[in-house]
């Protein structure tokens, strides 16, 4: 089963990368890794409850191709929204990957 036709958005993948600072330490910063095709949905009530029990806030489910290089801790950005990836899972038949995410809202403006 191909899910490509359901992925209706393009999101940028941003990942924390450490680089040597030349003085024996490291600098860290977000670096854009790639663009991925995605579908963004709101999670079911039971998914939100499970996340709350685990101490996190699962506000959105992002569906991706199973080959998408998206990891826990990455940021997905697009359409004026930024999502923090809480976890990435695949079903037993790897037709897609599902990133459980938290929407990061900007303060004031």
Coordinates of N, CA, C and O in Angstrom, one line a residue:
X1 N 0.9 -1.2 0.0 CA 0.0 0.0 0.0 C 0.9 1.2 0.0 O 1.8 1.4 0.8
X2 N 0.6 2.2 -0.9 CA 1.4 3.4 -1.0 C 0.6 4.6 -0.4 O -0.6 4.8 -0.8
X3 N 1.2 5.3 0.5 CA 0.5 6.4 1.2 C 0.9 7.8 0.7 O 0.5 8.8 1.2
X4 N 1.8 7.8 -0.3 CA 2.3 9.0 -0.9 C 1.2 10.0 -1.2 O 1.4 11.2 -0.9
X5 N 0.1 9.6 -1.8 CA -0.9 10.5 -2.2 C -1.7 11.2 -1.0 O -2.3 12.2 -1.2
X6 N -1.5 10.6 0.2 CA -2.1 11.2 1.4 C -1.2 12.3 2.1 O -1.7 13.0 2.9
X7 N 0.0 12.3 1.7 CA 1.0 13.2 2.3 C 0.9 14.6 1.6 O 1.5 14.8 0.6
X8 N 0.1 15.5 2.2 CA -0.3 16.7 1.5 C 0.5 18.0 1.9 O 0.1 19.1 1.6
X9 N 1.5 17.8 2.7 CA 2.3 19.0 3.2 C 3.8 18.6 3.1 O 4.2 17.5 3.1
X10 N 4.6 19.7 3.0 CA 6.1 19.5 3.0 C 6.5 20.2 4.3 O 6.2 21.3 4.5
X11 N 7.3 19.4 5.1 CA 7.8 20.0 6.3 C 9.4 19.9 6.3 O 9.9 19.0 5.8
X12 N 10.0 20.9 6.9 CA 11.4 20.9 7.0 C 11.8 20.1 8.3 O 11.2 20.3 9.4
X13 N 12.9 19.3 8.2 CA 13.4 18.6 9.4 C 14.6 19.4 9.9 O 15.5 19.6 9.2
X14 N 14.5 19.8 11.2 CA 15.6 20.5 11.9 C 16.1 19.6 13.0 O 15.3 19.1 13.8
X15 N 17.4 19.4 13.2 CA 18.0 18.5 14.2 C 19.1 19.3 14.9 O 19.9 20.0 14.3
X16 N 19.2 19.0 16.2 CA 20.3 19.6 17.0 C 21.6 18.9 16.6 O 21.7 17.6 16.6
X17 N 22.6 19.7 16.2 CA 23.9 19.1 15.8 C 25.0 19.8 16.7 O 24.9 21.0 16.9
X18 N 25.9 19.0 17.2 CA 27.1 19.6 17.9 C 28.3 19.7 17.1 O 28.6 18.8 16.3
X19 N 29.0 20.8 17.2 CA 30.2 21.1 16.4 C 31.3 21.5 17.4 O 31.0 22.2 18.4
X20 N 32.6 21.2 17.2 CA 33.7 21.6 18.0 C 33.8 23.1 17.9 O 33.7 23.7 16.9
X21 N 34.1 23.7 19.1 CA 34.2 25.2 19.1 C 35.6 25.6 19.0 O 35.9 26.8 19.0
X22 N 36.6 24.7 18.9 CA 38.0 25.0 18.7 C 38.7 25.3 20.0 O 39.9 25.6 20.1
X23 N 38.0 25.3 21.1 CA 38.6 25.5 22.4 C 38.3 24.3 23.4 O 38.3 24.5 24.6
X24 N 38.1 23.2 22.8 CA 37.9 22.0 23.6 C 36.4 21.7 24.0 O 36.1 20.7 24.7
X25 N 35.5 22.6 23.6 CA 34.1 22.4 23.9 C 33.3 22.2 22.6 O 33.9 21.9 21.6
X26 N 32.0 22.3 22.8 CA 31.1 22.1 21.6 C 30.1 23.2 21.6 O 29.6 23.6 22.7
X27 N 29.7 23.6 20.4 CA 28.5 24.4 20.2 C 27.4 23.6 19.7 O 27.7 22.7 18.9
X28 N 26.2 23.8 20.1 CA 25.1 23.1 19.5 C 24.1 24.0 18.9 O 24.0 25.2 19.3
X29 N 23.4 23.6 17.9 CA 22.4 24.4 17.2 C 21.6 23.6 16.3 O 21.9 22.4 15.9
X30 N 20.4 24.1 15.9 CA 19.5 23.4 15.0 C 20.0 23.6 13.6 O 20.4 24.7 13.2
X31 N 20.1 22.5 12.8 CA 20.5 22.5 11.4 C 19.5 21.8 10.6 O 19.0 20.7 10.9
X32 N 19.1 22.5 9.5 CA 18.1 21.9 8.6 C 18.7 20.7 7.9 O 19.8 20.7 7.3
X33 N 18.0 19.5 8.0 CA 18.4 18.3 7.5 C 17.9 18.0 6.1 O 18.6 17.6 5.2
X34 N 16.5 18.1 5.9 CA 15.9 17.8 4.7 C 14.4 18.3 4.7 O 14.0 18.8 5.7
X35 N 13.8 18.1 3.6 CA 12.3 18.3 3.6 C 11.7 17.0 3.4 O 12.2 16.1 2.7
X36 N 10.5 16.8 4.1 CA 9.8 15.5 4.0 C 8.3 15.8 3.7 O 7.7 16.8 4.1
X37 N 7.7 14.8 2.9 CA 6.3 14.9 2.7 C 5.6 14.4 3.9 O 6.0 13.4 4.6
X38 N 4.5 15.0 4.3 CA 3.8 14.7 5.6 C 2.3 15.0 5.5 O 1.8 15.7 4.6
X39 N 1.6 14.4 6.4 CA 0.2 14.6 6.7 C 0.1 14.9 8.2 O 0.6 14.1 9.0
X40 N -0.5 16.0 8.6 CA -0.6 16.4 10.0 C -2.0 16.2 10.4 O -2.9 16.8 9.8
X41 N -2.2 15.4 11.5 CA -3.5 15.2 12.1 C -3.5 15.5 13.6 O -2.4 15.5 14.2
X42 N -4.7 15.7 14.1 CA -4.7 15.8 15.6 C -4.9 14.4 16.1 O -5.6 13.6 15.5
X43 N -4.3 14.1 17.3 CA -4.4 12.7 17.8 C -5.8 12.4 18.4 O -6.5 13.4 18.8
X44 N -6.1 11.2 18.6 CA -7.4 10.8 19.2 C -7.3 11.1 20.7 O -6.2 11.3 21.3
X45 N -8.4 11.1 21.4 CA -8.5 11.3 22.8 C -7.6 10.3 23.6 O -6.9 10.7 24.5
X46 N -7.7 9.1 23.2 CA -6.9 8.0 23.9 C -5.4 8.2 23.7 O -4.6 8.0 24.6
X47 N -5.0 8.7 22.5 CA -3.6 8.9 22.3 C -3.1 10.1 23.2 O -2.0 10.1 23.7
X48 N -3.9 11.1 23.3 CA -3.6 12.3 24.1 C -3.5 11.9 25.6 O -2.6 12.3 26.3
X49 N -4.4 11.0 26.0 CA -4.4 10.5 27.4 C -3.2 9.7 27.7 O -2.6 9.9 28.8
X50 N -2.8 8.8 26.8 CA -1.6 8.0 27.0 C -0.3 8.9 27.1 O 0.5 8.7 27.9
X51 N -0.3 10.0 26.3 CA 0.9 10.9 26.3 C 0.9 11.6 27.6 O 1.9 11.8 28.3
X52 N -0.3 12.1 28.1 CA -0.4 12.8 29.4 C 0.1 11.9 30.5 O 0.8 12.4 31.4
X53 N -0.3 10.6 30.5 CA 0.2 9.7 31.5 C 1.7 9.5 31.5 O 2.3 9.2 32.5
X54 N 2.3 9.7 30.3 CA 3.7 9.5 30.2 C 4.5 10.9 30.5 O 5.7 10.9 30.4
X55 N 3.7 11.9 30.8 CA 4.3 13.2 31.1 C 4.6 14.1 29.9 O 5.4 15.0 30.1
X56 N 4.0 13.9 28.8 CA 4.2 14.7 27.7 C 2.8 15.2 27.1 O 1.8 14.7 27.5
X57 N 2.9 16.1 26.1 CA 1.7 16.6 25.5 C 1.7 16.3 24.0 O 2.4 17.0 23.3
X58 N 1.0 15.3 23.6 CA 0.9 14.9 22.2 C -0.2 15.7 21.6 O -1.4 15.4 21.8
X59 N 0.1 16.7 20.8 CA -0.9 17.6 20.2 C -1.2 17.3 18.8 O -2.3 17.6 18.3
X60 N -0.2 16.6 18.1 CA -0.4 16.3 16.7 C 0.3 15.0 16.3 O 1.3 14.7 16.8
X61 N -0.3 14.3 15.3 CA 0.3 13.1 14.8 C 0.7 13.5 13.3 O -0.1 14.0 12.6
X62 N 2.0 13.2 13.0 CA 2.5 13.6 11.7 C 2.9 12.3 11.0 O 3.7 11.5 11.5
X63 N 2.2 12.0 9.9 CA 2.4 10.8 9.1 C 3.5 11.0 8.0 O 3.4 12.1 7.3
X64 N 4.4 10.1 7.9 CA 5.5 10.3 6.9 C 5.8 9.0 6.2 O 5.3 7.9 6.6
X65 N 6.6 9.1 5.1 CA 7.0 7.8 4.5 C 7.9 7.1 5.4 O 8.6 7.7 6.3
X66 N 7.9 5.7 5.4 CA 8.7 5.0 6.3 C 10.2 5.2 6.2 O 11.0 4.9 7.1
X67 N 10.7 5.8 5.1 CA 12.1 6.1 4.9 C 12.5 7.5 5.3 O 13.7 7.8 5.2
X68 N 11.5 8.3 5.8 CA 11.8 9.6 6.2 C 12.8 9.6 7.4 O 12.6 8.9 8.4
X69 N 13.8 10.5 7.3 CA 14.8 10.6 8.4 C 14.4 11.6 9.4 O 14.8 12.7 9.4
X70 N 13.5 11.1 10.3 CA 12.9 11.9 11.4 C 13.1 11.2 12.7 O 12.8 10.0 12.8
X71 N 13.7 11.8 13.7 CA 14.1 11.2 14.9 C 13.4 12.0 16.1 O 13.1 13.2 16.0
X72 N 13.3 11.3 17.2 CA 12.9 11.9 18.5 C 13.8 13.1 18.8 O 15.0 13.0 18.6
X73 N 13.2 14.3 19.1 CA 14.0 15.5 19.4 C 14.1 16.4 18.2 O 14.4 17.6 18.4
X74 N 13.8 15.9 17.0 CA 13.8 16.8 15.8 C 12.7 17.8 15.9 O 11.7 17.6 16.6
X75 N 12.8 18.9 15.1 CA 11.7 19.8 14.9 C 11.2 19.7 13.5 O 12.1 19.6 12.6
X76 N 9.9 19.7 13.3 CA 9.3 19.7 11.9 C 8.7 21.1 11.8 O 7.9 21.5 12.6
X77 N 9.1 21.8 10.7 CA 8.6 23.2 10.5 C 7.9 23.3 9.1 O 8.5 22.8 8.1
X78 N 6.8 24.0 9.1 CA 6.2 24.3 7.8 C 4.8 24.9 8.0 O 4.1 24.7 9.0
X79 N 4.4 25.7 7.1 CA 3.1 26.4 7.1 C 2.9 27.3 8.4 O 1.8 27.4 8.9
X80 N 4.0 27.9 8.8 CA 4.0 28.7 10.0 C 3.9 28.0 11.3 O 3.6 28.6 12.4
X81 N 4.0 26.7 11.3 CA 4.0 25.9 12.5 C 5.3 25.2 12.8 O 6.0 24.8 11.8
X82 N 5.6 24.9 14.0 CA 6.8 24.1 14.4 C 6.3 23.0 15.4 O 5.6 23.3 16.4
X83 N 6.7 21.8 15.1 CA 6.4 20.7 15.9 C 7.6 20.0 16.5 O 8.6 19.8 15.8
X84 N 7.6 19.7 17.8 CA 8.7 19.0 18.4 C 8.4 17.5 18.4 O 7.3 17.1 18.8
X85 N 9.2 16.7 17.9 CA 9.0 15.3 17.7 C 9.2 14.6 19.1 O 10.3 14.6 19.6
X86 N 8.2 13.9 19.6 CA 8.2 13.2 20.9 C 8.7 11.8 20.7 O 9.4 11.2 21.5
X87 N 8.2 11.2 19.6 CA 8.6 9.8 19.3 C 8.2 9.5 17.9 O 7.4 10.2 17.3
X88 N 8.8 8.5 17.3 CA 8.5 8.0 16.0 C 8.3 6.5 16.0 O 9.1 5.8 16.6
X89 N 7.1 6.1 15.4 CA 6.8 4.7 15.4 C 6.4 4.2 14.0 O 6.0 5.1 13.2
X90 N 6.4 2.9 13.8 CA 5.9 2.3 12.5 C 5.0 1.2 12.9 O 5.3 0.5 13.9
X91 N 4.0 0.9 12.0 CA 3.2 -0.3 12.2 C 4.0 -1.5 11.9 O 5.1 -1.4 11.4
X92 N 3.5 -2.7 12.2 CA 4.2 -3.9 11.9 C 4.6 -4.1 10.4 O 5.6 -4.7 10.1
X93 N 3.7 -3.6 9.6 CA 4.1 -3.5 8.1 C 4.5 -2.1 7.9 O 3.6 -1.2 7.9
X94 N 5.8 -1.8 7.6 CA 6.2 -0.4 7.5 C 5.7 0.3 6.3 O 6.4 0.5 5.3
X95 N 4.4 0.7 6.3 CA 3.8 1.4 5.2 C 4.0 2.9 5.4 O 4.1 3.7 4.4
X96 N 4.1 3.3 6.7 CA 4.3 4.7 7.0 C 5.0 4.8 8.3 O 5.2 3.8 9.1
X97 N 5.5 6.0 8.7 CA 6.0 6.3 10.0 C 5.1 7.3 10.6 O 4.5 8.2 9.9
X98 N 4.9 7.3 11.9 CA 4.0 8.2 12.6 C 4.9 8.9 13.7 O 5.4 8.2 14.6
X99 N 5.0 10.2 13.5 CA 5.7 11.0 14.5 C 4.7 11.6 15.5 O 3.8 12.4 15.0
X100 N 4.8 11.3 16.7 CA 3.9 11.9 17.7 C 4.6 13.2 18.1 O 5.8 13.2 18.5
X101 N 3.9 14.3 18.0 CA 4.5 15.6 18.1 C 3.8 16.6 19.1 O 2.6 16.4 19.3
X102 N 4.5 17.6 19.5 CA 3.9 18.7 20.3 C 4.0 20.0 19.5 O 5.1 20.3 19.1
X103 N 2.9 20.7 19.3 CA 3.0 22.0 18.6 C 3.6 23.0 19.5 O 3.3 23.1 20.7
X104 N 4.6 23.7 19.0 CA 5.3 24.7 19.7 C 4.7 26.1 19.2 O 4.9 26.4 18.1
X105 N 4.1 26.8 20.1 CA 3.4 28.0 19.7 C 4.4 29.2 20.1 O 5.0 29.2 21.2
X106 N 4.4 30.1 19.2 CA 5.3 31.3 19.5 C 4.6 32.2 20.5 O 3.4 32.3 20.5
X107 N 5.4 32.9 21.3 CA 4.9 33.9 22.3 C 4.8 35.3 21.7 O 5.7 35.6 20.9
X108 N 3.8 36.0 22.1 CA 3.6 37.4 21.7 C 4.1 37.8 20.3 O 4.6 37.0 19.6
X109 N 3.8 39.0 19.9 CA 4.3 39.5 18.7 C 3.8 40.9 18.5 O 2.9 41.3 19.0

